[in-house]
PDB file of C-alpha atoms in Angstrom:
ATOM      1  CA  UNK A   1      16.319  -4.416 -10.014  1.00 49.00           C
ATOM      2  CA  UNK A   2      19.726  -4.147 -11.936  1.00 48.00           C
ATOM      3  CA  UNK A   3      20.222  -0.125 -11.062  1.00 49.00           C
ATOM      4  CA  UNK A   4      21.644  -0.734  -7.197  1.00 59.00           C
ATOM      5  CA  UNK A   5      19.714  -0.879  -4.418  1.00 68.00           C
ATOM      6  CA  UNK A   6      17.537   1.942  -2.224  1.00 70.00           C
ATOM      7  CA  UNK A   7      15.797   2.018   0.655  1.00 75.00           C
ATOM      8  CA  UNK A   8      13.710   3.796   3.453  1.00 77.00           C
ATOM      9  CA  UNK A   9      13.633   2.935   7.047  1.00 79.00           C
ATOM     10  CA  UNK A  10      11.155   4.577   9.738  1.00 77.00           C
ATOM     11  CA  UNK A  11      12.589   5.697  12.731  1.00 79.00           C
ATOM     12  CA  UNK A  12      10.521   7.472  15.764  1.00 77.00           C
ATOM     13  CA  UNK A  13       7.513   6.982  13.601  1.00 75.00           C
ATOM     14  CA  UNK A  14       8.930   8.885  10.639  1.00 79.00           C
ATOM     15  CA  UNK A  15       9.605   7.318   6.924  1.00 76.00           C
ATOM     16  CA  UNK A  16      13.148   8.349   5.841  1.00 79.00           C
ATOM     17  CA  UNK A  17      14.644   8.360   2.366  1.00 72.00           C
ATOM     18  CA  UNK A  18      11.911   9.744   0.202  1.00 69.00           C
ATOM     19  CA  UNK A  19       9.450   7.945  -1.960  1.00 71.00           C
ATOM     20  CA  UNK A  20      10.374   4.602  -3.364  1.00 73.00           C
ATOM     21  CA  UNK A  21       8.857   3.732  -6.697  1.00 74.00           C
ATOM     22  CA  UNK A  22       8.118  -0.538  -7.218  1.00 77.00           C
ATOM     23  CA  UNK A  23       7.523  -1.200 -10.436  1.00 78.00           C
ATOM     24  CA  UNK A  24       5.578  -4.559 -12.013  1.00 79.00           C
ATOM     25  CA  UNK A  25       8.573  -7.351 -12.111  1.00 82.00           C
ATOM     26  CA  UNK A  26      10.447  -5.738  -9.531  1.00 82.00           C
ATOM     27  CA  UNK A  27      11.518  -7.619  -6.327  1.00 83.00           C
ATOM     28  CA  UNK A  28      12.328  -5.947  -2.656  1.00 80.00           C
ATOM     29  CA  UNK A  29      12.790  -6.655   0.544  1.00 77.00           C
ATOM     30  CA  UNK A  30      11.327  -5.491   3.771  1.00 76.00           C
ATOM     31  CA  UNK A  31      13.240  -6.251   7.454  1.00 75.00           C
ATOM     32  CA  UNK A  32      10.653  -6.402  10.081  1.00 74.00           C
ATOM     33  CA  UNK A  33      12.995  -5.407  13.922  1.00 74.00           C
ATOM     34  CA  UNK A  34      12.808  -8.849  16.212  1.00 71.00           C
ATOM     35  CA  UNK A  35      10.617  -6.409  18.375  1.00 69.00           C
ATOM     36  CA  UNK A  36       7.889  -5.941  16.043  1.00 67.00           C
ATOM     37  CA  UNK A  37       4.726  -7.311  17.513  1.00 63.00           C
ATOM     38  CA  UNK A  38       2.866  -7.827  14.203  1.00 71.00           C
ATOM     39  CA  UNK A  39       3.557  -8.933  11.183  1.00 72.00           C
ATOM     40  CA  UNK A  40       2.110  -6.422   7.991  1.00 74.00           C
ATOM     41  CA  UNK A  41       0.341  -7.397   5.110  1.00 76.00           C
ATOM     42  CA  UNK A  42       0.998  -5.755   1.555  1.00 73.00           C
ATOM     43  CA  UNK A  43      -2.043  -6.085  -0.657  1.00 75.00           C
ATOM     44  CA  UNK A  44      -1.227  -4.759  -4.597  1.00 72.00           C
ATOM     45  CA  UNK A  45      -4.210  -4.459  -6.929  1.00 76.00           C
ATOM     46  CA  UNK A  46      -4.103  -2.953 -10.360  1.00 76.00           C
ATOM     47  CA  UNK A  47      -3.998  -3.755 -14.144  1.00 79.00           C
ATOM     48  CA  UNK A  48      -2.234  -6.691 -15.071  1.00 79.00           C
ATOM     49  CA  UNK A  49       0.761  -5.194 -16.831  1.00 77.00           C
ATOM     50  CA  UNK A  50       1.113  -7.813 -20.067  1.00 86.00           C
ATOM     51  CA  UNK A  51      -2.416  -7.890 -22.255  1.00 86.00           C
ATOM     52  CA  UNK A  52      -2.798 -11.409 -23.507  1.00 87.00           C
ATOM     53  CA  UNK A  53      -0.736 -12.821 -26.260  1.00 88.00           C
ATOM     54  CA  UNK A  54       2.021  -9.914 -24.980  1.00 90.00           C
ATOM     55  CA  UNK A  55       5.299 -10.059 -24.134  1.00 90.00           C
ATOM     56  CA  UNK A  56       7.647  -8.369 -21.522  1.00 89.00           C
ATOM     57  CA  UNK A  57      11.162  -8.790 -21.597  1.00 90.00           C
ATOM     58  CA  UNK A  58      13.326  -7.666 -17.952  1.00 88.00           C
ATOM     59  CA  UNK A  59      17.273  -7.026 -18.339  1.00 89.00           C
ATOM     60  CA  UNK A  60      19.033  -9.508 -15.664  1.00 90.00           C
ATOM     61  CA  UNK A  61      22.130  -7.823 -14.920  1.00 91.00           C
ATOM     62  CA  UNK A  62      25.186  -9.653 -13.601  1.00 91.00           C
ATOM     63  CA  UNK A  63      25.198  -9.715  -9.687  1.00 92.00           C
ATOM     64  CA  UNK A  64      22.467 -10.032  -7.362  1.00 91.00           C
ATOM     65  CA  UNK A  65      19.248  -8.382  -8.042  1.00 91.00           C
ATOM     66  CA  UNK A  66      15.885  -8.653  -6.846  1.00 92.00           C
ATOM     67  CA  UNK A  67      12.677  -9.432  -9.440  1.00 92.00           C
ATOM     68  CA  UNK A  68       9.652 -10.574  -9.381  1.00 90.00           C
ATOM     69  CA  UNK A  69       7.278 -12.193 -12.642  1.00 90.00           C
ATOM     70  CA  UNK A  70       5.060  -8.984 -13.589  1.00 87.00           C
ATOM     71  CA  UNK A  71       2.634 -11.378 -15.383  1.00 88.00           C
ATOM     72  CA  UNK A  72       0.394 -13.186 -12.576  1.00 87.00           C
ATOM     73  CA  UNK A  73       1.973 -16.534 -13.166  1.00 89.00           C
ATOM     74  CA  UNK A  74       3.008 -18.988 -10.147  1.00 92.00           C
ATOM     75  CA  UNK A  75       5.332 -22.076  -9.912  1.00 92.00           C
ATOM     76  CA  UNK A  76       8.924 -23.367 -10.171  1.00 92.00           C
ATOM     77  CA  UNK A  77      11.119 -20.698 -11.471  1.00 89.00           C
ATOM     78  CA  UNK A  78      13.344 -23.445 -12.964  1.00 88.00           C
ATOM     79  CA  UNK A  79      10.871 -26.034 -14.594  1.00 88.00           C
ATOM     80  CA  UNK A  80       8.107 -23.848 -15.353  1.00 88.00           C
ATOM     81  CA  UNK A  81       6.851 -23.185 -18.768  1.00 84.00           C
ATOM     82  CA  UNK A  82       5.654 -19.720 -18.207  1.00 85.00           C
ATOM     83  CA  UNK A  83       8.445 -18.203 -15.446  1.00 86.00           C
ATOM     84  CA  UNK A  84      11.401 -20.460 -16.663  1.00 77.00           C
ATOM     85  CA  UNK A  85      13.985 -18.144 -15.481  1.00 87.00           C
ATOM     86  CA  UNK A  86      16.615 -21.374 -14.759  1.00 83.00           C
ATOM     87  CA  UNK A  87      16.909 -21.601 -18.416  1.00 83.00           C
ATOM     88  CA  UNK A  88      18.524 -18.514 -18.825  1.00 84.00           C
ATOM     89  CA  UNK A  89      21.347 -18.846 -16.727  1.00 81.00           C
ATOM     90  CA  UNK A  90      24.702 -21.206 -18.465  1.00 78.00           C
ATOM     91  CA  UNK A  91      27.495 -19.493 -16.309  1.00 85.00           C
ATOM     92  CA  UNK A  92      27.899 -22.072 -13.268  1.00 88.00           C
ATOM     93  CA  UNK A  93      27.658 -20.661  -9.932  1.00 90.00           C
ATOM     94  CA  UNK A  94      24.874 -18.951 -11.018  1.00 91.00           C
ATOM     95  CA  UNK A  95      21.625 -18.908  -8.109  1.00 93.00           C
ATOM     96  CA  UNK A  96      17.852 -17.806  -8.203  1.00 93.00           C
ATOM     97  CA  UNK A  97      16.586 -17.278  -4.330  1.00 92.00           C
ATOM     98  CA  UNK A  98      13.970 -17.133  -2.567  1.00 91.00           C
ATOM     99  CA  UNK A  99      12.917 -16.213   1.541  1.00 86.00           C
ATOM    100  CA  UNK A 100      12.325 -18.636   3.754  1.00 84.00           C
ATOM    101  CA  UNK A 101      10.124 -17.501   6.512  1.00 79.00           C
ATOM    102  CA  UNK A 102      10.574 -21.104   8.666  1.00 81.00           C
ATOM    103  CA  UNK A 103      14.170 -21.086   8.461  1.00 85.00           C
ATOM    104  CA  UNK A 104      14.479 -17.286   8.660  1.00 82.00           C
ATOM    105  CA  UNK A 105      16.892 -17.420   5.383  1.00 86.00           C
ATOM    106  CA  UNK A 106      17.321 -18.085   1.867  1.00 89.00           C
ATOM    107  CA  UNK A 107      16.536 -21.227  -0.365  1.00 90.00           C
ATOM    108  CA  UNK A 108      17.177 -21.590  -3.546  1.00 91.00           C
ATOM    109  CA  UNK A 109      19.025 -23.481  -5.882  1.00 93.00           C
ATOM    110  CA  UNK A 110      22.623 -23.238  -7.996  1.00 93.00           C
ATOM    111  CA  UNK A 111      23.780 -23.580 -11.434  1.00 91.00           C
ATOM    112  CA  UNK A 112      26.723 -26.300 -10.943  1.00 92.00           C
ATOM    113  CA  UNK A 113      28.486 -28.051 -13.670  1.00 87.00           C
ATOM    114  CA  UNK A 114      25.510 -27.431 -15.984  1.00 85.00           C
ATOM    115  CA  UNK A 115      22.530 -28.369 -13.697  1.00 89.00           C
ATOM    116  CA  UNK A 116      20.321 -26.623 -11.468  1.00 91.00           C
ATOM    117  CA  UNK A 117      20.967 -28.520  -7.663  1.00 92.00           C
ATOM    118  CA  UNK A 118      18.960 -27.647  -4.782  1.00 90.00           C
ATOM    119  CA  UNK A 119      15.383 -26.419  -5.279  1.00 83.00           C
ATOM    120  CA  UNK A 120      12.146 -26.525  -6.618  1.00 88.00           C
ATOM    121  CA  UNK A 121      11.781 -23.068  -6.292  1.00 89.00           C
ATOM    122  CA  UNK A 122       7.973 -22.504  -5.836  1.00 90.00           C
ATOM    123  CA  UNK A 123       6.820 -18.817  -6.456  1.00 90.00           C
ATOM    124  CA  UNK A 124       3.318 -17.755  -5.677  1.00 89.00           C
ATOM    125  CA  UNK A 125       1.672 -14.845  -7.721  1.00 88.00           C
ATOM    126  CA  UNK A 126       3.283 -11.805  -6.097  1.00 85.00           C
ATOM    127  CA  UNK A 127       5.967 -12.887  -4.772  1.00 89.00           C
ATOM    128  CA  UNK A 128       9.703 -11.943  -5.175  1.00 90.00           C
ATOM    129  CA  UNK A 129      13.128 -13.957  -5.330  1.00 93.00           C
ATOM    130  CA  UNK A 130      16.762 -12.824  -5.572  1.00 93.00           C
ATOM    131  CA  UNK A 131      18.997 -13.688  -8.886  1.00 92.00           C
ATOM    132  CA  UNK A 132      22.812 -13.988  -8.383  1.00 92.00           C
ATOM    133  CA  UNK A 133      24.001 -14.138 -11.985  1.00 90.00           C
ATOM    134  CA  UNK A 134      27.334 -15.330 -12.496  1.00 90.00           C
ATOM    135  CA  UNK A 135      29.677 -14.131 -15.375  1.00 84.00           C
ATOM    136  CA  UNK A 136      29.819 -10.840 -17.472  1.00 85.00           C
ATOM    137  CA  UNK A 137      27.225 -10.436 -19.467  1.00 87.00           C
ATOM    138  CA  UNK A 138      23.431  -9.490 -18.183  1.00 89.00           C
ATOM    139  CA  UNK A 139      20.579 -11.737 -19.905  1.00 88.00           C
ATOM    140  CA  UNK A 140      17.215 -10.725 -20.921  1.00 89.00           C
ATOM    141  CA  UNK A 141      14.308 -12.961 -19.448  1.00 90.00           C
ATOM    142  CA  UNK A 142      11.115 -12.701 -21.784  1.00 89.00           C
ATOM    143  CA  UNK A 143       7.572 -13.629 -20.476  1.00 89.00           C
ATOM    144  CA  UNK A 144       4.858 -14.399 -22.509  1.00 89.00           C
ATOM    145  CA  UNK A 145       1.123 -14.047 -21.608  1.00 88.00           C
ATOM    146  CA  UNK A 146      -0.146 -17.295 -22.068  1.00 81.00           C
ATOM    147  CA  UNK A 147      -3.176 -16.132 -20.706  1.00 75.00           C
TER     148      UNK A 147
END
């Protein structure tokens, strides 16, 4: 998130690209082929990275990038007390989205003439979204363990 993207792919059974390090907060993406006859299940179990009362603050850089809330928290990224990403975001044209496994695309919602349209954007614990942000500057999105 915010240093380009990478990637491996498996071909004839084989993992190319070399190792690929996720860390807590960070988004991704995997691309299943229209002929795989399963779907996969990621499981992640660990410490949570932000002790109570703590903080963690992620750099947004300007463009798309992909994140995800390192603190166990779920609910509307724009509303929500603890994710609240939406607030950060004053540039229109701004977007926070999110995959849409019915539609086989994105949802989301847009930062137009000061208000968020489209939306809610419900996040479950774990799960990733995409952040176009508009305009020059990157923005820093702090999370506090309310917990």
């Amino acid at each position: 998130n915010g240093s380009g993207w990478s990637g491996e792919a498996k071909l004839a059974g084989v993992w190319t690209g070399g190792d690929i390090h996720i860390a807590p907060g960070t988004g991704f993406l995997v691309f299943l082929p229209t002929a795989q006859a399963t779907s996969i299940t990621n499981t992640f179990v660990g410490t949570v990275a932000v002790n109570s009362g703590g903080s963690v603050t992620n750099t947004i850089p300007t463009g798309y990038s992909a994140w995800g809330s390192p603190i166990p928290y779920a609910g509307d990224l724009i509303t929500d007390t603890n994710l609240n990403i939406g607030k950060l975001f004053v540039v229109n044209k701004s977007q926070i989205l999110t995959w849409n496994n019915g539609s086989s695309g994105y949802s989301g919602a847009a930062l137009l003439a000061g208000s968020w349209t489209g939306g809610p954007i419900n996040l479950s614990v774990g799960e990733g979204f995409l952040v176009f942000q508009k305009g020059a500057n990157s923005t820093n999105w702090i999370q506090n363990a309310a917990y």
